[in-house]
Amino acid sequence: MEIIDGKKISAQVKEEIAIEVKKIVDAGERAPKLAAIIVGNDGASETYVGHKEKACNQVGFESVVLRFPETITQDELLAEVKKLNDDETVDGFIIQLPLPNHIDDQIIIEAIDPKKDVDGFHPVNMGRMVIGLPAYVSATPDGIVELIKRYNIETSGKNCVVIGRSNIVGKPIANLMLQKGMDSTVTICHSRTKNLKEIAAQADILIVALGAAEFVTADMVKDGATVIDVGITRVKSDKTKNGWKLLGDVKYDEVAPKCSFITPVPGGVGPMTIVSLMKNTLAARRKEYYK
Ligand code: NAD
């Protein structure tokens, strides 16, 4: 059994991006620039954006965070999105979700110029990804593919079972596993799936993203499978200093011995999400996907 080390791979990818940024700057060109919009005072959003800013610094990107009060109207926010769309010095930008209730997330997402949508949430990017065109792929599914490739895990003709059908994880990762190059035979399970245990047990590659702590038990996993655990649930613990610990969707201790590869929680998929955003921003700077 090999543990997939997301921390190590994310550090590697960041180093590779930093080398590419240096080449751009050494050629006398502007470094890639990522902007982030944050609305209100959500502590978790501040933390996530803080991590993204730090990652930008590490790879040599410029970054800017635009903060707006909770009271901003939808029209005012749309005007800010338009400003970023029109700003030629900004290669890509993200809007930290969730937005306050009086703002429709989808309307804001669809106002982003798809060429700058480095979170990959715009329907144009989702659609391009599904039909196999170059596109910004959202961070978590892109990070999973990166891990699978870097560990040389065979995907062609393999049975891949995805548990979860959300727009940010389940649906995109199922599509990516199906694409030419990955070539898996993909099954998607969700809350209404009847014989989930039996389907999961057929998987050569099991990708779990449902958000239920330790849902996947050893009897649901085939010997020698690769298990990718996306879930993160914070639970109380008397064994940690802060009184909390993170659990994945997989009962790691009993599942890991059966696997050929497995991602731990934390330290598996989680660290990859930021580097995927960095990859997308570099691609935006180079206009790789859209001319
Ligand atoms: P979501 O709640 O949007 O979707 C969950 C999906 O699981 C739904 O499609 C639902 O049909 C399915 N589901 C729920 N209960 C089920 C059941 N009993 N059996 C089968 N399917 C069931 O969640 P999401 O945004 O996709 O996130 C899933 C998990 O991944 C969460 O724990 C989240 O915190 C985590 N997550 C982690 C990262 C990361 O960086 N590691 C990124 C995104 C999400």
Coordinates of C-alpha atoms and ligand atoms in Angstrom, one line a residue:
M1 CA 0.0 0.0 0.0
E2 CA 1.3 3.4 -0.9
I3 CA 0.1 6.6 0.7
I4 CA -0.5 9.4 -1.9
D5 CA 1.3 12.4 -0.4
G6 CA -0.6 15.5 -1.5
K7 CA 1.6 17.8 0.5
K8 CA 4.8 16.6 -1.3
I9 CA 3.2 16.7 -4.8
S10 CA 1.7 20.2 -4.1
A11 CA 5.2 21.5 -3.1
Q12 CA 6.6 19.9 -6.3
V13 CA 4.0 21.5 -8.6
K14 CA 4.5 24.9 -6.9
E15 CA 8.2 24.7 -7.5
E16 CA 7.5 23.9 -11.2
I17 CA 5.2 26.9 -11.5
A18 CA 7.7 29.1 -9.8
I19 CA 10.3 28.1 -12.5
E20 CA 7.8 29.0 -15.2
V21 CA 7.0 32.4 -13.6
K22 CA 10.7 33.2 -13.4
K23 CA 11.1 32.5 -17.1
I24 CA 8.3 35.0 -17.8
V25 CA 9.7 37.6 -15.6
D26 CA 13.3 37.1 -16.8
A27 CA 12.0 37.6 -20.4
G28 CA 10.9 41.1 -19.2
E29 CA 7.2 40.3 -19.1
R30 CA 4.7 40.9 -16.3
A31 CA 4.2 38.1 -13.7
P32 CA 0.8 36.4 -13.6
K33 CA -1.7 38.2 -11.4
L34 CA -4.6 36.6 -9.5
A35 CA -7.3 38.7 -7.9
A36 CA -9.8 37.5 -5.3
I37 CA -13.1 39.0 -4.3
I38 CA -14.3 38.5 -0.7
V39 CA -17.6 39.7 0.5
G40 CA -18.4 40.1 4.2
N41 CA -16.5 38.9 7.2
D42 CA -16.6 35.1 6.9
G43 CA -13.7 33.7 8.9
A44 CA -13.3 30.6 6.8
S45 CA -13.3 32.7 3.5
E46 CA -10.6 34.9 5.0
T47 CA -8.5 31.8 5.8
Y48 CA -8.9 30.3 2.4
V49 CA -8.1 33.6 0.6
G50 CA -5.1 34.0 3.0
H51 CA -3.8 30.6 1.9
K52 CA -4.2 31.5 -1.8
E53 CA -2.3 34.8 -1.3
K54 CA 0.5 33.0 0.4
A55 CA 0.7 30.4 -2.4
C56 CA 0.8 33.3 -5.0
N57 CA 3.8 34.8 -3.1
Q58 CA 5.5 31.4 -3.1
V59 CA 5.3 31.0 -6.9
G60 CA 6.0 34.6 -7.7
F61 CA 2.5 35.7 -8.8
E62 CA 1.1 39.1 -8.0
S63 CA -2.1 38.9 -6.1
V64 CA -4.7 41.3 -4.9
V65 CA -7.6 40.8 -2.5
L66 CA -10.7 43.0 -3.0
R67 CA -12.9 43.2 0.1
F68 CA -16.4 44.4 0.1
P69 CA -18.9 44.7 2.9
E70 CA -21.8 42.2 3.5
T71 CA -24.1 45.0 2.4
I72 CA -22.8 45.3 -1.2
T73 CA -25.7 44.9 -3.7
Q74 CA -25.7 42.3 -6.5
D75 CA -25.5 45.1 -9.1
E76 CA -22.5 46.7 -7.3
L77 CA -20.8 43.3 -7.2
L78 CA -21.5 42.7 -10.9
A79 CA -19.9 46.1 -11.6
E80 CA -16.8 45.0 -9.7
V81 CA -16.7 41.7 -11.7
K82 CA -16.9 43.7 -14.9
K83 CA -13.9 45.9 -13.7
L84 CA -11.8 42.8 -13.3
N85 CA -13.0 41.4 -16.6
D86 CA -11.8 44.6 -18.3
D87 CA -8.5 44.9 -16.3
E88 CA -5.7 43.7 -18.6
T89 CA -3.3 43.4 -15.7
V90 CA -5.4 40.7 -14.0
D91 CA -5.1 37.3 -15.6
G92 CA -7.6 35.5 -13.5
F93 CA -9.8 36.1 -10.5
I94 CA -11.9 34.2 -8.1
I95 CA -15.0 35.1 -6.0
Q96 CA -14.8 33.4 -2.6
L97 CA -18.1 31.6 -2.0
P98 CA -20.5 31.5 -0.3
L99 CA -21.9 35.0 -1.0
P100 CA -24.5 36.7 1.2
N101 CA -28.1 35.4 0.7
H102 CA -29.3 38.5 -1.2
I103 CA -26.7 37.8 -4.0
D104 CA -27.3 35.0 -6.5
D105 CA -24.0 33.0 -6.7
Q106 CA -24.8 31.7 -10.2
I107 CA -25.5 35.2 -11.6
I108 CA -22.1 36.4 -10.4
I109 CA -20.3 33.3 -11.6
E110 CA -21.8 33.7 -15.1
A111 CA -20.7 37.3 -15.2
I112 CA -17.1 36.3 -15.0
D113 CA -15.3 36.3 -18.3
P114 CA -14.6 32.6 -18.9
K115 CA -11.1 33.5 -20.0
K116 CA -10.4 34.7 -16.4
D117 CA -12.5 32.1 -14.6
V118 CA -9.6 30.3 -13.0
D119 CA -11.9 28.6 -10.5
G120 CA -13.5 26.9 -13.5
F121 CA -17.0 27.4 -12.2
H122 CA -18.4 29.2 -15.3
P123 CA -20.7 27.0 -17.5
V124 CA -18.5 27.7 -20.5
N125 CA -15.5 26.1 -18.7
M126 CA -17.5 23.2 -17.4
G127 CA -19.0 22.6 -20.9
R128 CA -15.6 22.9 -22.6
M129 CA -14.2 20.4 -20.1
V130 CA -17.0 17.9 -20.7
I131 CA -16.4 18.0 -24.5
G132 CA -12.7 17.7 -24.0
L133 CA -11.6 21.2 -25.0
P134 CA -8.9 23.0 -23.1
A135 CA -10.6 24.6 -20.1
Y136 CA -10.0 25.8 -16.6
V137 CA -10.9 22.8 -14.5
S138 CA -12.1 23.4 -10.9
A139 CA -9.4 22.9 -8.3
T140 CA -10.4 19.8 -6.5
P141 CA -11.0 17.5 -9.5
D142 CA -7.9 18.9 -11.2
G143 CA -5.9 18.2 -8.1
I144 CA -7.2 14.6 -8.1
V145 CA -6.1 14.0 -11.7
E146 CA -2.7 15.5 -10.9
L147 CA -2.2 13.1 -8.0
I148 CA -3.3 10.1 -10.1
K149 CA -0.9 11.0 -12.9
R150 CA 2.0 11.8 -10.7
Y151 CA 1.7 8.4 -9.0
N152 CA 1.4 6.7 -12.4
I153 CA -1.8 5.0 -11.5
E154 CA -3.2 3.1 -14.4
T155 CA -6.7 4.5 -15.4
S156 CA -7.2 3.2 -18.9
G157 CA -10.1 0.6 -19.0
K158 CA -10.3 0.6 -15.2
N159 CA -13.5 0.7 -13.3
C160 CA -13.8 4.1 -11.6
V161 CA -16.6 4.7 -9.2
V162 CA -17.3 8.2 -8.0
I163 CA -19.5 8.6 -4.9
G164 CA -21.1 12.1 -4.9
R165 CA -22.5 14.2 -7.8
S166 CA -21.8 17.8 -6.8
N167 CA -21.0 20.4 -9.4
I168 CA -17.6 21.1 -7.8
V169 CA -16.3 17.6 -7.2
G170 CA -18.4 14.6 -8.3
K171 CA -19.6 15.6 -11.7
P172 CA -16.3 17.1 -12.9
I173 CA -14.1 14.3 -11.6
A174 CA -16.4 11.7 -13.2
N175 CA -16.1 13.5 -16.5
L176 CA -12.3 13.9 -16.3
M177 CA -11.9 10.2 -15.6
L178 CA -13.9 9.5 -18.7
Q179 CA -11.9 11.8 -21.0
K180 CA -9.5 10.4 -23.6
G181 CA -6.2 10.0 -21.9
M182 CA -7.8 8.8 -18.6
D183 CA -10.1 6.4 -20.4
S184 CA -11.8 4.9 -17.3
T185 CA -15.2 3.2 -17.3
V186 CA -17.0 5.5 -14.9
T187 CA -20.0 5.0 -12.6
I188 CA -21.4 7.7 -10.4
C189 CA -23.2 6.9 -7.2
H190 CA -25.3 9.4 -5.2
S191 CA -27.8 9.6 -2.4
R192 CA -30.5 7.7 -4.3
T193 CA -28.2 4.9 -5.6
K194 CA -29.6 1.6 -4.4
N195 CA -26.8 -0.9 -4.4
L196 CA -23.9 1.5 -3.6
K197 CA -21.9 -1.0 -1.6
E198 CA -21.8 -3.5 -4.4
I199 CA -20.9 -0.9 -7.0
A200 CA -18.2 0.6 -4.9
A201 CA -16.7 -2.9 -4.4
Q202 CA -16.2 -3.2 -8.1
A203 CA -14.0 -0.1 -8.3
D204 CA -10.4 -0.2 -9.3
I205 CA -10.4 3.5 -8.5
L206 CA -12.8 4.7 -5.9
I207 CA -13.3 8.5 -5.6
V208 CA -15.3 9.4 -2.5
A209 CA -16.8 12.9 -2.2
L210 CA -20.0 12.8 -0.2
G211 CA -19.2 14.6 3.0
A212 CA -20.1 11.8 5.5
A213 CA -17.3 10.9 7.9
E214 CA -15.9 7.4 7.5
F215 CA -18.7 6.3 5.2
V216 CA -16.6 3.9 3.2
T217 CA -15.7 0.8 5.1
A218 CA -13.4 -2.1 4.2
D219 CA -16.2 -4.3 2.8
M220 CA -16.9 -1.6 0.1
V221 CA -13.4 -1.7 -1.3
K222 CA -11.8 -4.2 -3.6
D223 CA -8.4 -5.6 -2.8
G224 CA -5.7 -3.5 -4.5
A225 CA -8.0 -0.6 -5.3
T226 CA -6.9 3.0 -5.4
V227 CA -9.0 5.1 -3.0
I228 CA -9.2 8.9 -3.3
D229 CA -10.8 10.5 -0.3
V230 CA -12.1 14.0 -0.9
G231 CA -14.3 14.3 2.2
I232 CA -13.5 16.6 5.1
T233 CA -15.6 16.6 8.2
R234 CA -14.5 18.4 11.4
V235 CA -15.3 16.3 14.5
K236 CA -14.7 16.9 18.2
S237 CA -11.6 15.1 19.6
D238 CA -10.1 14.9 23.0
K239 CA -6.8 13.8 21.5
T240 CA -5.9 17.1 19.8
K241 CA -4.9 20.5 21.3
N242 CA -7.6 22.5 19.7
G243 CA -10.3 19.9 20.5
W244 CA -11.0 19.1 16.8
K245 CA -9.8 16.7 14.1
L246 CA -10.5 16.2 10.5
L247 CA -12.0 13.0 9.1
G248 CA -12.3 11.8 5.6
D249 CA -15.2 10.0 3.9
V250 CA -13.2 6.7 4.2
K251 CA -12.6 4.7 7.3
Y252 CA -8.9 4.9 6.7
D253 CA -7.5 2.4 9.3
E254 CA -9.5 -0.5 7.9
V255 CA -9.5 0.5 4.2
A256 CA -5.9 1.5 3.8
P257 CA -4.4 -2.1 4.2
K258 CA -6.6 -3.3 1.3
C259 CA -5.5 -0.6 -1.1
S260 CA -2.7 -0.2 -3.6
F261 CA -2.9 3.6 -3.2
I262 CA -4.8 5.8 -0.8
T263 CA -5.0 9.5 0.0
P264 CA -5.0 10.4 3.7
V265 CA -7.1 13.1 5.3
P266 CA -5.6 15.6 5.9
G267 CA -2.6 15.8 3.5
G268 CA -4.1 14.0 0.4
V269 CA -6.4 15.9 -1.9
G270 CA -6.7 19.0 0.2
P271 CA -3.2 20.5 -0.5
M272 CA -3.7 20.0 -4.2
T273 CA -6.5 22.5 -4.6
I274 CA -4.4 25.6 -4.2
V275 CA -1.8 24.4 -6.7
S276 CA -4.6 23.8 -9.3
L277 CA -5.6 27.4 -8.9
M278 CA -2.0 28.5 -9.5
K279 CA -1.8 26.2 -12.6
N280 CA -4.9 27.8 -14.0
T281 CA -3.6 31.3 -13.3
L282 CA -0.3 30.5 -15.1
A283 CA -2.3 29.1 -18.1
A284 CA -4.4 32.3 -18.1
R285 CA -1.3 34.5 -18.2
R286 CA 0.0 32.5 -21.1
K287 CA -3.5 32.5 -22.8
E288 CA -3.1 28.8 -23.2
Y289 CA -6.8 27.9 -23.4
Y290 CA -8.3 31.0 -25.0
K291 CA -6.5 33.3 -27.4
Ligands
NAD1 P1 -22.1 18.2 -1.6 O1 -22.8 18.1 -0.3 O2 -22.3 19.3 -2.6 O3 -22.3 16.8 -2.4 C1 -22.4 15.6 -1.8 C2 -22.8 14.5 -2.8 O4 -22.8 13.3 -2.1 C3 -24.2 14.7 -3.3 O5 -24.1 14.6 -4.7 C4 -25.0 13.6 -2.7 O6 -25.9 13.0 -3.7 C5 -24.0 12.6 -2.4 N1 -24.4 11.9 -1.2 C6 -24.8 12.4 0.0 N2 -25.1 11.4 0.9 C7 -24.9 10.2 0.2 C8 -25.1 8.9 0.6 N3 -25.5 8.5 1.8 N4 -24.8 8.0 -0.3 C9 -24.3 8.3 -1.6 N5 -24.2 9.6 -2.0 C10 -24.4 10.5 -1.1 O7 -20.5 18.0 -1.3 P2 -19.2 18.4 -2.1 O8 -19.1 19.9 -2.1 O9 -19.0 17.6 -3.3 O10 -18.1 17.9 -1.0 C11 -18.0 16.6 -0.6 C12 -17.0 16.5 0.5 O11 -15.8 16.8 0.0 C13 -17.3 17.4 1.8 O12 -16.8 16.7 2.9 C14 -16.4 18.5 1.5 O13 -16.0 19.2 2.7 C15 -15.2 17.9 0.8 N6 -14.4 18.7 -0.1 C16 -13.1 18.7 0.1 C17 -12.3 19.5 -0.8 C18 -10.8 19.4 -0.6 O14 -10.1 20.3 -0.9 N7 -10.3 18.3 -0.1 C19 -12.9 20.3 -1.7 C20 -14.2 20.3 -1.9 C21 -15.0 19.5 -1.1

